JSON list of C-alpha atoms in Angstrom, two decimals:
[
{"chain": "I", "resi": 168, "resn": "VAL", "atom": "CA", "xyz": [0.35, 1.09, 17.28]},
{"chain": "I", "resi": 169, "resn": "VAL", "atom": "CA", "xyz": [0.92, -2.69, 16.81]},
{"chain": "I", "resi": 170, "resn": "ASN", "atom": "CA", "xyz": [0.96, -4.52, 13.48]},
{"chain": "I", "resi": 171, "resn": "ASN", "atom": "CA", "xyz": [1.17, -8.31, 13.77]},
{"chain": "I", "resi": 172, "resn": "ASP", "atom": "CA", "xyz": [-0.67, -9.07, 10.53]},
{"chain": "I", "resi": 173, "resn": "GLY", "atom": "CA", "xyz": [-0.44, -12.00, 8.14]},
{"chain": "I", "resi": 174, "resn": "LEU", "atom": "CA", "xyz": [-0.71, -15.78, 8.24]},
{"chain": "I", "resi": 175, "resn": "HIS", "atom": "CA", "xyz": [1.85, -17.01, 10.79]},
{"chain": "I", "resi": 176, "resn": "GLY", "atom": "CA", "xyz": [2.30, -19.08, 13.93]},
{"chain": "I", "resi": 177, "resn": "MET", "atom": "CA", "xyz": [1.98, -17.57, 17.39]},
{"chain": "I", "resi": 178, "resn": "ARG", "atom": "CA", "xyz": [4.25, -14.51, 17.54]},
{"chain": "I", "resi": 179, "resn": "THR", "atom": "CA", "xyz": [4.46, -11.26, 19.48]},
{"chain": "I", "resi": 180, "resn": "ARG", "atom": "CA", "xyz": [4.75, -7.72, 18.17]},
{"chain": "I", "resi": 181, "resn": "ARG", "atom": "CA", "xyz": [5.01, -4.51, 20.23]},
{"chain": "I", "resi": 182, "resn": "GLY", "atom": "CA", "xyz": [4.26, -0.84, 19.77]},
{"chain": "I", "resi": 183, "resn": "HIS", "atom": "CA", "xyz": [4.14, 2.21, 22.04]},
{"chain": "I", "resi": 184, "resn": "ARG", "atom": "CA", "xyz": [2.50, 5.58, 22.44]},
{"chain": "I", "resi": 185, "resn": "HIS", "atom": "CA", "xyz": [2.85, 8.47, 24.88]},
{"chain": "I", "resi": 186, "resn": "LEU", "atom": "CA", "xyz": [-0.45, 9.02, 26.73]},
{"chain": "I", "resi": 187, "resn": "ALA", "atom": "CA", "xyz": [-1.51, 11.79, 29.11]},
{"chain": "I", "resi": 188, "resn": "ALA", "atom": "CA", "xyz": [-2.96, 11.11, 32.58]},
{"chain": "I", "resi": 189, "resn": "GLY", "atom": "CA", "xyz": [-6.75, 11.14, 32.54]},
{"chain": "I", "resi": 190, "resn": "ALA", "atom": "CA", "xyz": [-6.94, 10.44, 28.80]},
{"chain": "I", "resi": 191, "resn": "LYS", "atom": "CA", "xyz": [-9.61, 8.00, 27.69]},
{"chain": "I", "resi": 192, "resn": "PRO", "atom": "CA", "xyz": [-8.41, 6.80, 24.25]},
{"chain": "I", "resi": 193, "resn": "LYS", "atom": "CA", "xyz": [-10.41, 4.30, 22.25]},
{"chain": "I", "resi": 194, "resn": "VAL", "atom": "CA", "xyz": [-8.60, 1.00, 21.68]},
{"chain": "I", "resi": 195, "resn": "ARG", "atom": "CA", "xyz": [-9.40, -1.28, 18.75]},
{"chain": "I", "resi": 196, "resn": "VAL", "atom": "CA", "xyz": [-7.97, -4.72, 18.08]},
{"chain": "I", "resi": 197, "resn": "GLU", "atom": "CA", "xyz": [-8.59, -6.42, 14.74]},
{"chain": "I", "resi": 198, "resn": "PHE", "atom": "CA", "xyz": [-7.95, -10.14, 14.32]},
{"chain": "I", "resi": 199, "resn": "TYR", "atom": "CA", "xyz": [-8.15, -12.74, 11.57]},
{"chain": "I", "resi": 200, "resn": "GLN", "atom": "CA", "xyz": [-8.03, -16.48, 12.26]},
{"chain": "I", "resi": 201, "resn": "GLY", "atom": "CA", "xyz": [-7.27, -18.69, 9.28]},
{"chain": "I", "resi": 202, "resn": "TRP", "atom": "CA", "xyz": [-6.69, -22.41, 9.71]},
{"chain": "I", "resi": 203, "resn": "GLY", "atom": "CA", "xyz": [-4.31, -24.39, 11.92]},
{"chain": "I", "resi": 204, "resn": "GLY", "atom": "CA", "xyz": [-2.95, -22.91, 15.13]},
{"chain": "I", "resi": 205, "resn": "LYS", "atom": "CA", "xyz": [-4.90, -20.14, 16.76]},
{"chain": "I", "resi": 206, "resn": "GLY", "atom": "CA", "xyz": [-4.63, -17.48, 19.39]},
{"chain": "I", "resi": 207, "resn": "LEU", "atom": "CA", "xyz": [-4.83, -13.83, 20.37]},
{"chain": "I", "resi": 208, "resn": "GLN", "atom": "CA", "xyz": [-3.61, -12.17, 23.55]},
{"chain": "I", "resi": 209, "resn": "VAL", "atom": "CA", "xyz": [-3.32, -8.43, 24.18]},
{"chain": "I", "resi": 210, "resn": "TYR", "atom": "CA", "xyz": [-0.97, -6.98, 26.82]},
{"chain": "I", "resi": 211, "resn": "TRP", "atom": "CA", "xyz": [-0.02, -3.52, 28.02]},
{"chain": "I", "resi": 212, "resn": "LYS", "atom": "CA", "xyz": [2.45, -1.82, 30.35]},
{"chain": "I", "resi": 213, "resn": "GLY", "atom": "CA", "xyz": [2.85, 1.78, 31.47]},
{"chain": "I", "resi": 214, "resn": "PRO", "atom": "CA", "xyz": [4.25, 4.02, 34.22]},
{"chain": "I", "resi": 215, "resn": "GLY", "atom": "CA", "xyz": [3.91, 1.98, 37.42]},
{"chain": "I", "resi": 216, "resn": "ILE", "atom": "CA", "xyz": [1.95, -0.78, 35.65]},
{"chain": "I", "resi": 217, "resn": "PRO", "atom": "CA", "xyz": [3.72, -4.09, 35.00]},
{"chain": "I", "resi": 218, "resn": "ARG", "atom": "CA", "xyz": [3.12, -5.97, 31.75]},
{"chain": "I", "resi": 219, "resn": "GLN", "atom": "CA", "xyz": [-0.29, -7.64, 31.99]},
{"chain": "I", "resi": 220, "resn": "LEU", "atom": "CA", "xyz": [-3.33, -8.55, 29.93]},
{"chain": "I", "resi": 221, "resn": "LEU", "atom": "CA", "xyz": [-5.22, -5.44, 28.86]},
{"chain": "I", "resi": 222, "resn": "GLN", "atom": "CA", "xyz": [-8.56, -6.03, 30.50]},
{"chain": "I", "resi": 223, "resn": "HIS", "atom": "CA", "xyz": [-11.54, -4.43, 32.16]},
{"chain": "I", "resi": 224, "resn": "MET", "atom": "CA", "xyz": [-10.18, -2.48, 35.15]},
{"chain": "I", "resi": 225, "resn": "ALA", "atom": "CA", "xyz": [-7.77, -5.08, 36.46]},
{"chain": "I", "resi": 226, "resn": "PRO", "atom": "CA", "xyz": [-6.76, -4.29, 40.05]},
{"chain": "I", "resi": 227, "resn": "THR", "atom": "CA", "xyz": [-3.06, -3.58, 39.99]},
{"chain": "I", "resi": 228, "resn": "ARG", "atom": "CA", "xyz": [-0.55, -2.14, 42.42]},
{"chain": "I", "resi": 229, "resn": "ILE", "atom": "CA", "xyz": [0.67, 1.17, 41.01]},
{"chain": "I", "resi": 230, "resn": "LYS", "atom": "CA", "xyz": [4.32, 1.79, 41.84]},
{"chain": "I", "resi": 231, "resn": "ILE", "atom": "CA", "xyz": [5.16, 5.19, 43.31]},
{"chain": "I", "resi": 232, "resn": "PRO", "atom": "CA", "xyz": [8.53, 6.81, 42.36]},
{"chain": "I", "resi": 233, "resn": "ILE", "atom": "CA", "xyz": [11.31, 6.39, 44.96]},
{"chain": "I", "resi": 234, "resn": "ASN", "atom": "CA", "xyz": [11.58, 10.14, 45.55]},
{"chain": "I", "resi": 235, "resn": "SER", "atom": "CA", "xyz": [7.91, 10.32, 46.56]},
{"chain": "I", "resi": 236, "resn": "ASN", "atom": "CA", "xyz": [6.63, 10.17, 50.16]},
{"chain": "I", "resi": 237, "resn": "ALA", "atom": "CA", "xyz": [3.36, 8.62, 49.01]},
{"chain": "I", "resi": 238, "resn": "LEU", "atom": "CA", "xyz": [2.59, 5.04, 49.94]},
{"chain": "I", "resi": 239, "resn": "PRO", "atom": "CA", "xyz": [1.99, 2.47, 47.20]},
{"chain": "I", "resi": 240, "resn": "GLN", "atom": "CA", "xyz": [-1.72, 2.06, 46.60]},
{"chain": "I", "resi": 241, "resn": "HIS", "atom": "CA", "xyz": [-4.09, -0.23, 44.77]},
{"chain": "I", "resi": 242, "resn": "ARG", "atom": "CA", "xyz": [-5.69, 1.40, 41.78]},
{"chain": "I", "resi": 243, "resn": "LEU", "atom": "CA", "xyz": [-7.81, 0.08, 38.99]},
{"chain": "I", "resi": 244, "resn": "ALA", "atom": "CA", "xyz": [-6.03, 0.32, 35.66]},
{"chain": "I", "resi": 245, "resn": "GLY", "atom": "CA", "xyz": [-7.20, -0.86, 32.29]},
{"chain": "I", "resi": 246, "resn": "LEU", "atom": "CA", "xyz": [-10.39, -0.59, 30.27]},
{"chain": "I", "resi": 247, "resn": "LEU", "atom": "CA", "xyz": [-13.33, 1.42, 31.61]},
{"chain": "I", "resi": 248, "resn": "HIS", "atom": "CA", "xyz": [-15.76, -1.24, 30.34]},
{"chain": "I", "resi": 249, "resn": "PRO", "atom": "CA", "xyz": [-15.40, -4.83, 29.12]},
{"chain": "I", "resi": 250, "resn": "TRP", "atom": "CA", "xyz": [-14.20, -5.30, 25.55]},
{"chain": "I", "resi": 251, "resn": "THR", "atom": "CA", "xyz": [-17.01, -5.34, 22.98]},
{"chain": "I", "resi": 252, "resn": "ALA", "atom": "CA", "xyz": [-16.15, -8.31, 20.79]},
{"chain": "I", "resi": 253, "resn": "ARG", "atom": "CA", "xyz": [-17.73, -8.76, 17.36]},
{"chain": "I", "resi": 254, "resn": "PHE", "atom": "CA", "xyz": [-17.19, -11.88, 15.21]},
{"chain": "I", "resi": 255, "resn": "TRP", "atom": "CA", "xyz": [-17.83, -12.65, 11.53]},
{"chain": "I", "resi": 256, "resn": "ASN", "atom": "CA", "xyz": [-17.29, -15.84, 9.55]},
{"chain": "I", "resi": 257, "resn": "VAL", "atom": "CA", "xyz": [-15.11, -15.21, 6.48]},
{"chain": "I", "resi": 258, "resn": "ASP", "atom": "CA", "xyz": [-15.83, -16.93, 3.16]},
{"chain": "I", "resi": 259, "resn": "GLN", "atom": "CA", "xyz": [-12.65, -18.60, 1.96]},
{"chain": "I", "resi": 260, "resn": "ALA", "atom": "CA", "xyz": [-13.44, -17.68, -1.64]},
{"chain": "I", "resi": 261, "resn": "TYR", "atom": "CA", "xyz": [-11.69, -14.41, -0.78]},
{"chain": "I", "resi": 262, "resn": "LYS", "atom": "CA", "xyz": [-8.31, -16.17, -0.16]},
{"chain": "I", "resi": 263, "resn": "VAL", "atom": "CA", "xyz": [-7.71, -14.07, 2.96]},
{"chain": "I", "resi": 264, "resn": "LYS", "atom": "CA", "xyz": [-4.15, -13.68, 4.32]},
{"chain": "I", "resi": 265, "resn": "TYR", "atom": "CA", "xyz": [-4.40, -10.37, 6.20]},
{"chain": "I", "resi": 266, "resn": "VAL", "atom": "CA", "xyz": [-6.72, -8.63, 8.65]},
{"chain": "I", "resi": 267, "resn": "THR", "atom": "CA", "xyz": [-7.35, -5.87, 6.09]},
{"chain": "I", "resi": 268, "resn": "GLN", "atom": "CA", "xyz": [-8.50, -8.49, 3.55]},
{"chain": "I", "resi": 269, "resn": "ALA", "atom": "CA", "xyz": [-10.79, -10.12, 6.12]},
{"chain": "I", "resi": 270, "resn": "LEU", "atom": "CA", "xyz": [-12.42, -6.78, 6.95]},
{"chain": "I", "resi": 271, "resn": "GLU", "atom": "CA", "xyz": [-12.80, -6.03, 3.25]},
{"chain": "I", "resi": 272, "resn": "ALA", "atom": "CA", "xyz": [-14.46, -9.45, 2.75]},
{"chain": "I", "resi": 273, "resn": "ILE", "atom": "CA", "xyz": [-17.07, -8.69, 5.42]},
{"chain": "I", "resi": 274, "resn": "LYS", "atom": "CA", "xyz": [-17.51, -4.92, 4.84]},
{"chain": "I", "resi": 275, "resn": "SER", "atom": "CA", "xyz": [-21.09, -5.36, 3.62]},
{"chain": "I", "resi": 276, "resn": "ARG", "atom": "CA", "xyz": [-21.86, -7.08, 6.96]},
{"chain": "I", "resi": 277, "resn": "LEU", "atom": "CA", "xyz": [-19.90, -4.87, 9.39]},
{"chain": "I", "resi": 278, "resn": "ASN", "atom": "CA", "xyz": [-23.08, -3.86, 11.18]},
{"chain": "I", "resi": 279, "resn": "GLN", "atom": "CA", "xyz": [-24.30, -7.46, 11.27]},
{"chain": "I", "resi": 280, "resn": "PRO", "atom": "CA", "xyz": [-21.76, -9.63, 13.10]},
{"chain": "I", "resi": 281, "resn": "ASN", "atom": "CA", "xyz": [-22.49, -13.32, 13.52]},
{"chain": "I", "resi": 282, "resn": "LYS", "atom": "CA", "xyz": [-21.86, -12.88, 17.25]},
{"chain": "I", "resi": 283, "resn": "GLU", "atom": "CA", "xyz": [-21.37, -9.92, 19.61]},
{"chain": "I", "resi": 284, "resn": "VAL", "atom": "CA", "xyz": [-20.35, -10.33, 23.26]},
{"chain": "I", "resi": 285, "resn": "ASP", "atom": "CA", "xyz": [-18.68, -8.42, 26.06]},
{"chain": "I", "resi": 286, "resn": "ILE", "atom": "CA", "xyz": [-15.48, -10.00, 27.39]},
{"chain": "I", "resi": 287, "resn": "THR", "atom": "CA", "xyz": [-13.14, -9.07, 30.24]},
{"chain": "I", "resi": 288, "resn": "SER", "atom": "CA", "xyz": [-9.87, -9.75, 28.44]},
{"chain": "I", "resi": 289, "resn": "ILE", "atom": "CA", "xyz": [-8.51, -10.96, 25.11]},
{"chain": "I", "resi": 290, "resn": "ASN", "atom": "CA", "xyz": [-6.87, -14.21, 26.12]},
{"chain": "I", "resi": 291, "resn": "TYR", "atom": "CA", "xyz": [-7.63, -16.72, 23.37]},
{"chain": "I", "resi": 292, "resn": "TYR", "atom": "CA", "xyz": [-5.09, -19.48, 22.96]},
{"chain": "I", "resi": 293, "resn": "ARG", "atom": "CA", "xyz": [-4.94, -22.99, 21.52]},
{"chain": "I", "resi": 294, "resn": "LYS", "atom": "CA", "xyz": [-7.99, -24.97, 22.63]},
{"chain": "I", "resi": 295, "resn": "SER", "atom": "CA", "xyz": [-9.84, -22.06, 24.19]},
{"chain": "I", "resi": 296, "resn": "ARG", "atom": "CA", "xyz": [-12.42, -20.14, 22.19]},
{"chain": "I", "resi": 297, "resn": "TRP", "atom": "CA", "xyz": [-15.04, -17.53, 22.71]},
{"chain": "I", "resi": 298, "resn": "GLU", "atom": "CA", "xyz": [-18.25, -19.45, 23.34]},
{"chain": "I", "resi": 299, "resn": "GLY", "atom": "CA", "xyz": [-20.51, -19.72, 20.34]},
{"chain": "I", "resi": 300, "resn": "THR", "atom": "CA", "xyz": [-17.89, -18.47, 17.87]},
{"chain": "I", "resi": 301, "resn": "PHE", "atom": "CA", "xyz": [-15.95, -20.08, 15.08]},
{"chain": "I", "resi": 302, "resn": "THR", "atom": "CA", "xyz": [-12.71, -22.05, 15.34]},
{"chain": "I", "resi": 303, "resn": "THR", "atom": "CA", "xyz": [-11.33, -21.20, 11.87]},
{"chain": "I", "resi": 304, "resn": "TYR", "atom": "CA", "xyz": [-11.79, -18.62, 9.13]},
{"chain": "I", "resi": 305, "resn": "PHE", "atom": "CA", "xyz": [-13.22, -15.73, 11.10]},
{"chain": "I", "resi": 306, "resn": "ALA", "atom": "CA", "xyz": [-12.59, -12.05, 11.69]},
{"chain": "I", "resi": 307, "resn": "ALA", "atom": "CA", "xyz": [-13.03, -10.29, 15.02]},
{"chain": "I", "resi": 308, "resn": "VAL", "atom": "CA", "xyz": [-12.96, -6.67, 16.14]},
{"chain": "I", "resi": 309, "resn": "PHE", "atom": "CA", "xyz": [-12.57, -5.76, 19.81]},
{"chain": "I", "resi": 310, "resn": "SER", "atom": "CA", "xyz": [-13.34, -2.23, 21.04]},
{"chain": "I", "resi": 311, "resn": "GLY", "atom": "CA", "xyz": [-12.68, -0.62, 24.40]},
{"chain": "I", "resi": 312, "resn": "ILE", "atom": "CA", "xyz": [-11.83, 2.64, 26.16]},
{"chain": "I", "resi": 313, "resn": "LEU", "atom": "CA", "xyz": [-8.57, 2.82, 28.11]},
{"chain": "I", "resi": 314, "resn": "ASP", "atom": "CA", "xyz": [-8.28, 4.68, 31.42]},
{"chain": "I", "resi": 315, "resn": "VAL", "atom": "CA", "xyz": [-4.81, 6.25, 31.57]},
{"chain": "I", "resi": 316, "resn": "PRO", "atom": "CA", "xyz": [-3.73, 6.67, 35.23]},
{"chain": "I", "resi": 317, "resn": "HIS", "atom": "CA", "xyz": [-0.36, 8.45, 34.67]},
{"chain": "I", "resi": 318, "resn": "SER", "atom": "CA", "xyz": [1.28, 10.41, 31.86]},
{"chain": "I", "resi": 319, "resn": "GLY", "atom": "CA", "xyz": [4.08, 8.61, 30.10]},
{"chain": "I", "resi": 320, "resn": "MET", "atom": "CA", "xyz": [5.03, 5.98, 27.57]},
{"chain": "I", "resi": 321, "resn": "TYR", "atom": "CA", "xyz": [2.67, 3.01, 27.29]},
{"chain": "I", "resi": 322, "resn": "TYR", "atom": "CA", "xyz": [3.61, -0.23, 25.55]},
{"chain": "I", "resi": 323, "resn": "PHE", "atom": "CA", "xyz": [1.15, -2.60, 23.87]},
{"chain": "I", "resi": 324, "resn": "TRP", "atom": "CA", "xyz": [1.66, -6.15, 22.59]},
{"chain": "I", "resi": 325, "resn": "THR", "atom": "CA", "xyz": [-0.40, -8.50, 20.51]},
{"chain": "I", "resi": 326, "resn": "ARG", "atom": "CA", "xyz": [0.52, -12.15, 20.56]},
{"chain": "I", "resi": 327, "resn": "SER", "atom": "CA", "xyz": [-1.37, -13.86, 17.78]},
{"chain": "I", "resi": 328, "resn": "ASP", "atom": "CA", "xyz": [-1.73, -16.73, 15.35]},
{"chain": "I", "resi": 329, "resn": "ASP", "atom": "CA", "xyz": [-2.80, -15.46, 12.71]},
{"chain": "I", "resi": 330, "resn": "GLY", "atom": "CA", "xyz": [-3.01, -11.71, 12.01]},
{"chain": "I", "resi": 331, "resn": "SER", "atom": "CA", "xyz": [-3.74, -8.93, 14.49]},
{"chain": "I", "resi": 332, "resn": "ARG", "atom": "CA", "xyz": [-3.53, -5.15, 14.67]},
{"chain": "I", "resi": 333, "resn": "LEU", "atom": "CA", "xyz": [-3.99, -2.82, 17.65]},
{"chain": "I", "resi": 334, "resn": "MET", "atom": "CA", "xyz": [-4.93, 0.81, 17.11]}
]
């Protein structure tokens, strides 16, 4: 859905997909951090949901269409559970420039991450970091299940330095 891969400064890329109400699609974000600047943020927007971080059931005010007699209501929208975040250090002998290369470099260790944690949102930027993880040369995979409240077009963004992909 979103391809923001490669070695680059902080930049944003967007993708979209039509989703049906009640669907529970799996969401996967892959990330590679080289050296220098760093960051990864994941946003979403959909029918009645303003652009916001994609996180574990963030309370949001769902907008009701003008031609409806229903009153606006608060509804939880987002991931059914916190993100499962898995981290691996990446040996620089591989000369990694892309997420796909980072995952290839660690494929023999995919079931043995250096760190695995549950996190509410993917909001990693500049001096912040996930506690106990690396600051440079690492790969991360985030997995979650989205709760789709309404049928329609949903938009997803990754803002990253370096490479990221959202599927």
